[in-house]
PDB file of C-alpha atoms in Angstrom:
ATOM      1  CA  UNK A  51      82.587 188.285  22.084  1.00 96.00           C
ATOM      2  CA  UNK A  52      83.197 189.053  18.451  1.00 98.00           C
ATOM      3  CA  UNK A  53      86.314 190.535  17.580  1.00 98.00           C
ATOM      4  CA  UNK A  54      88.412 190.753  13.958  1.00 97.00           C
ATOM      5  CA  UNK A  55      89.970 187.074  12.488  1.00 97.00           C
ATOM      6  CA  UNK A  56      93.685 186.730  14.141  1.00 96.00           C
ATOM      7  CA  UNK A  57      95.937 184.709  11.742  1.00 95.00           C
ATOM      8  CA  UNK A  58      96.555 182.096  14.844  1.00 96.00           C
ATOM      9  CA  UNK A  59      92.448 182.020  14.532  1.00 97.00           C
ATOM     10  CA  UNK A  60      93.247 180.563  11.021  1.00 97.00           C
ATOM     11  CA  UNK A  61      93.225 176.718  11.416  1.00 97.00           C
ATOM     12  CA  UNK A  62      90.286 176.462  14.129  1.00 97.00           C
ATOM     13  CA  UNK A  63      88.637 178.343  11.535  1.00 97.00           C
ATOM     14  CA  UNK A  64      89.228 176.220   8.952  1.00 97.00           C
ATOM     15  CA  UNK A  65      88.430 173.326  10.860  1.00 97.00           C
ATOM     16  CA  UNK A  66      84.834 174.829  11.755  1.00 97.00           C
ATOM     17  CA  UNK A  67      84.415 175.858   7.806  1.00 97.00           C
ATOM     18  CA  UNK A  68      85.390 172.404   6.823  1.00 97.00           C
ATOM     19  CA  UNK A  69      83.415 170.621   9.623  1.00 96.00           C
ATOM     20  CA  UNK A  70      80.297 172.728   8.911  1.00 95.00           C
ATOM     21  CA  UNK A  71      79.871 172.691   5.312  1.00 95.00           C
ATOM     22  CA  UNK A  72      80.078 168.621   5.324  1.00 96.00           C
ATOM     23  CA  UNK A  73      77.188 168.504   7.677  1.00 93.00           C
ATOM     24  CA  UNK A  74      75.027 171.177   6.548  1.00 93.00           C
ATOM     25  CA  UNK A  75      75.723 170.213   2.770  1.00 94.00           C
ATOM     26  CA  UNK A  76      75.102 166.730   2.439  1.00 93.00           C
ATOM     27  CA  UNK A  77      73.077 166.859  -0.518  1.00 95.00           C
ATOM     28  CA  UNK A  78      76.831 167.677  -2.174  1.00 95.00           C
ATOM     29  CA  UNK A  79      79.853 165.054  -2.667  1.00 95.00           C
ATOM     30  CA  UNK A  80      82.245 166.009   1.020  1.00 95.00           C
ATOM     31  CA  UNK A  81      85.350 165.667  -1.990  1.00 96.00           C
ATOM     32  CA  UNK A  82      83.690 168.891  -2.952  1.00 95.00           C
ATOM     33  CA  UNK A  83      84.610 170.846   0.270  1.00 96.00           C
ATOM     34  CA  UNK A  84      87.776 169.237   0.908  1.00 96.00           C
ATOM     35  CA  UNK A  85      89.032 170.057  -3.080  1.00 96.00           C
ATOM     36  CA  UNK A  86      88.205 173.954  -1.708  1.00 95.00           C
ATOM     37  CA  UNK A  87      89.718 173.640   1.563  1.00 95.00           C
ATOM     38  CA  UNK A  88      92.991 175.041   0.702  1.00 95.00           C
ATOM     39  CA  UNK A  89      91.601 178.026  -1.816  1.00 95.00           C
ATOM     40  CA  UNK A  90      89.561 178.979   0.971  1.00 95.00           C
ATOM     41  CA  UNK A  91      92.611 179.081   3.699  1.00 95.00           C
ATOM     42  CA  UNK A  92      94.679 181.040   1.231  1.00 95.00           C
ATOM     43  CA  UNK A  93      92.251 183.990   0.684  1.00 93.00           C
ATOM     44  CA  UNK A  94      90.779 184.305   4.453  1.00 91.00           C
ATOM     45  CA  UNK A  95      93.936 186.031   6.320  1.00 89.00           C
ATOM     46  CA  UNK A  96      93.617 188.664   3.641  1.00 90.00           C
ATOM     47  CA  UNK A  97      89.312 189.027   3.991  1.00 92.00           C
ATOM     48  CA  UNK A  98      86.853 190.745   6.596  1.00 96.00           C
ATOM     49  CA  UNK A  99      86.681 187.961   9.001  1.00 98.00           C
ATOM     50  CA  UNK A 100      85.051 188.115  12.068  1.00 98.00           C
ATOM     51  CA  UNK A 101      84.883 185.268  15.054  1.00 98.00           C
ATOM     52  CA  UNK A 102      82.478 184.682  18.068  1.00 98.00           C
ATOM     53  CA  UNK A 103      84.710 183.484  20.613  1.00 98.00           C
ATOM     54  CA  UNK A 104      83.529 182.344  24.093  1.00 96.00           C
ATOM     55  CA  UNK A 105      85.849 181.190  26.968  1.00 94.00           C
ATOM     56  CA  UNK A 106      89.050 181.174  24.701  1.00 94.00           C
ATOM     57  CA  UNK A 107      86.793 179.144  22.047  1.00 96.00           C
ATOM     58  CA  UNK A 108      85.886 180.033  18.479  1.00 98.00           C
ATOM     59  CA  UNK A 109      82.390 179.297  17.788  1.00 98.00           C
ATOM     60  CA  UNK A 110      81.722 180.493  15.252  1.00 98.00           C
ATOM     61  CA  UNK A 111      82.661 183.254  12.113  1.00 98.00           C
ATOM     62  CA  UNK A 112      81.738 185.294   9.346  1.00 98.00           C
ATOM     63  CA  UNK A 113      83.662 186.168   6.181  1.00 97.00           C
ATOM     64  CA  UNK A 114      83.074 189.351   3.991  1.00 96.00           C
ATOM     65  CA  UNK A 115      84.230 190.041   0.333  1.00 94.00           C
ATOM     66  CA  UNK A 116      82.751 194.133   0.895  1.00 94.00           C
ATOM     67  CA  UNK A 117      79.342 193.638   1.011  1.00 95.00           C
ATOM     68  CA  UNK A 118      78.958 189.922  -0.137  1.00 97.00           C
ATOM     69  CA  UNK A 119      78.958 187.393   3.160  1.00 98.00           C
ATOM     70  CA  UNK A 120      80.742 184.851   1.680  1.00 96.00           C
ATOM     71  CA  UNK A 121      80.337 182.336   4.689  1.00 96.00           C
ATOM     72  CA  UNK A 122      78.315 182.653   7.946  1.00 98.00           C
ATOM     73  CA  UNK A 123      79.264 179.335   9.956  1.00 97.00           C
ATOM     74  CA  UNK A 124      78.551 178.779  13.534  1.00 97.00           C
ATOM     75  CA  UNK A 125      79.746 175.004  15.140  1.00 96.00           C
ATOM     76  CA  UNK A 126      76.416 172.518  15.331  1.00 92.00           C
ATOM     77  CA  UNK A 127      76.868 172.046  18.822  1.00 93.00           C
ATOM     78  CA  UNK A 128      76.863 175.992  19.667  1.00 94.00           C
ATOM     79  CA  UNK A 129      73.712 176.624  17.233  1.00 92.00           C
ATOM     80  CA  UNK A 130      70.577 178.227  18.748  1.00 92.00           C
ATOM     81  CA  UNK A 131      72.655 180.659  20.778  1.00 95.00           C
ATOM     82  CA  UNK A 132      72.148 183.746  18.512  1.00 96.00           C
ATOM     83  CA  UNK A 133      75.587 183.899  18.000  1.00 98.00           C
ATOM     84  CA  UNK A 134      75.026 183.755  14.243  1.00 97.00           C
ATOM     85  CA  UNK A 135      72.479 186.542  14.802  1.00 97.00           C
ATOM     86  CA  UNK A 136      75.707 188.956  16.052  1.00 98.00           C
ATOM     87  CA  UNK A 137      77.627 187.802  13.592  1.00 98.00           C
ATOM     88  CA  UNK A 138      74.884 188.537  11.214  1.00 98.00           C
ATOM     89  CA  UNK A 139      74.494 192.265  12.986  1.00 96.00           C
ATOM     90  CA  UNK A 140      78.172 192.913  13.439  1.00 96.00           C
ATOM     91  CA  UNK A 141      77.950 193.606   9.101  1.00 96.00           C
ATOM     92  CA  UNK A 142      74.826 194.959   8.579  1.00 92.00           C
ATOM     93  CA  UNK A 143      76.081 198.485   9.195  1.00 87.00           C
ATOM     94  CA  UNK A 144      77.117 198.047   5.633  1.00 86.00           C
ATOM     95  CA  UNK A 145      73.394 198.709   4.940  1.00 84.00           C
ATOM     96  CA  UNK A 146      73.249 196.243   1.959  1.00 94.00           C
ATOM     97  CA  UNK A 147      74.723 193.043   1.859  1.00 97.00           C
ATOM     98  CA  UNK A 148      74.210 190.060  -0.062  1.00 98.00           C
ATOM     99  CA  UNK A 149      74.851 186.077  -0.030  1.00 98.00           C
ATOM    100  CA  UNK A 150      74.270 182.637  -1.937  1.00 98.00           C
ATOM    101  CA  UNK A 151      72.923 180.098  -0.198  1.00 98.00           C
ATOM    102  CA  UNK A 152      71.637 176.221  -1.199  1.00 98.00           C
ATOM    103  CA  UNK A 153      67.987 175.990  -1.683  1.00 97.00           C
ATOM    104  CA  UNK A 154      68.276 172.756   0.139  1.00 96.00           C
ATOM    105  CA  UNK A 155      69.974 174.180   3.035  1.00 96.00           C
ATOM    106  CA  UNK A 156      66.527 175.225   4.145  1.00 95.00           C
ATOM    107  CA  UNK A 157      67.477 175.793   7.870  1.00 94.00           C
ATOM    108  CA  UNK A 158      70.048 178.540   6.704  1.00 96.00           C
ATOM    109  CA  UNK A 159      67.247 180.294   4.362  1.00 98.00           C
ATOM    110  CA  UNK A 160      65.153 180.286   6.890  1.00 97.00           C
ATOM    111  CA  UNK A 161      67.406 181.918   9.611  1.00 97.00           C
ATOM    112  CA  UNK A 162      68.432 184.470   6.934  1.00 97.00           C
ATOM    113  CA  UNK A 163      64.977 185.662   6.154  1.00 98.00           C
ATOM    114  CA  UNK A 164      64.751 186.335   9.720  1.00 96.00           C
ATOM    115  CA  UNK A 165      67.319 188.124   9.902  1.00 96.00           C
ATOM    116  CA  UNK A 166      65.369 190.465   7.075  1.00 96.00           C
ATOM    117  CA  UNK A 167      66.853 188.582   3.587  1.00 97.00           C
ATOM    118  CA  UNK A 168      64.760 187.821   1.152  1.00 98.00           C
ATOM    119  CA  UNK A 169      65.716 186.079  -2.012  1.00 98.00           C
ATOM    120  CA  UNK A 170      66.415 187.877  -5.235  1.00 97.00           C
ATOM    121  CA  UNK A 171      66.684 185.564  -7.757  1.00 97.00           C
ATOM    122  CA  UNK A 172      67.607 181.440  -7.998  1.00 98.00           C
ATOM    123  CA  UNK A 173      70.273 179.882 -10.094  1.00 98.00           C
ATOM    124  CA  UNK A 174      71.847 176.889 -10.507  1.00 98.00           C
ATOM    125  CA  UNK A 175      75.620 176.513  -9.243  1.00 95.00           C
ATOM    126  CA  UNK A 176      77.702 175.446 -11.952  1.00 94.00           C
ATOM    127  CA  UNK A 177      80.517 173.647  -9.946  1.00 92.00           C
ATOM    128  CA  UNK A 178      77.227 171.269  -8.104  1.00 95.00           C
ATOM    129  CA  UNK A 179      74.496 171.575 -10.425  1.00 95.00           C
ATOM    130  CA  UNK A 180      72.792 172.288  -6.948  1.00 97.00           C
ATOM    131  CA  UNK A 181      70.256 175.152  -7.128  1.00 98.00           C
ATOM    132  CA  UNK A 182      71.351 178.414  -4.612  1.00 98.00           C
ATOM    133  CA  UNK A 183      69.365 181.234  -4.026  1.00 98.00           C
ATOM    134  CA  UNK A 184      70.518 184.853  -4.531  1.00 98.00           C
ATOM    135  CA  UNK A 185      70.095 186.337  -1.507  1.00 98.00           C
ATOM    136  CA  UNK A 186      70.000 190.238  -0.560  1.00 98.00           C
ATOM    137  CA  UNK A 187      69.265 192.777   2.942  1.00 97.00           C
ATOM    138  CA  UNK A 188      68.779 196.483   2.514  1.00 89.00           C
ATOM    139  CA  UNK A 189      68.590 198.017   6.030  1.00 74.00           C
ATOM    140  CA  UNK A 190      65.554 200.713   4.838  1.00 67.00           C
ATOM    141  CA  UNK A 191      63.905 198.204   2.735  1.00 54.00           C
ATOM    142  CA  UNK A 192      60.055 198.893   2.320  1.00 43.00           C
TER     143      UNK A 192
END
């Protein structure tokens, strides 16, 4: 079931954000993530978060700055289950939305040009030096 971030939600989520970026980034130092950690718990009670919960467990979330996805993170172990697919469809009746993702994190581009994104432009990150892709969906898109 997906339903809107609770603040009790808040460390489980944080675990799964911190837990998820280390293994699908590890191309980039983990001191990285955990230097972010706490900027990222201080602006997520106050974002559009939504969780995938099953049986009392998060598995998963999505955060939203309007139409930006700022992180779309669904635990390893519970991958494969399209729950990143509802998360993905819980937003898109915001019509356009956009995201950065790693070049290198080829599984993610690949799931979100499936989900109908298709990369707008590439760039280089300036706090990795790792190169992300631009990222953009526009529900009537010819």
């Amino acid at each position: 079931m997906i339903r809107w971030f609770e603040f009790r939600d808040l460390d489980k989520i944080m675990e799964i954000w911190l837990e998820e970026n280390l293994q699908a980034h590890g191309f980039i130092d983990a001191e990285h993530w955990r230097k972010n950690l706490e900027s990222v718990r201080s602006v997520l009670p106050n974002a559009e978060v939504y969780v995938y919960e099953e049986a009392g467990e998060i598995r998963g979330f999505i955060g939203m700055d309007a139409d930006y996805i700022a992180g779309l993170f669904v635990k390893k172990e519970c991958r494969g289950q399209g729950i990143g697919r509802q998360l993905i469809d819980t937003v898109k009746r915001k019509k356009r939305l956009s995201l950065h993702v790693y070049e290198r994190n080829a599984g993610a581009v690949s799931f979100y040009q499936a989900m109908g994104f298709r990369v707008k432009e590439s760039m280089t990150e300036k706090e990795t030096g790792e190169k992300e892709y631009l990222m953009v969906f526009h529900e009537n898109r010819e």
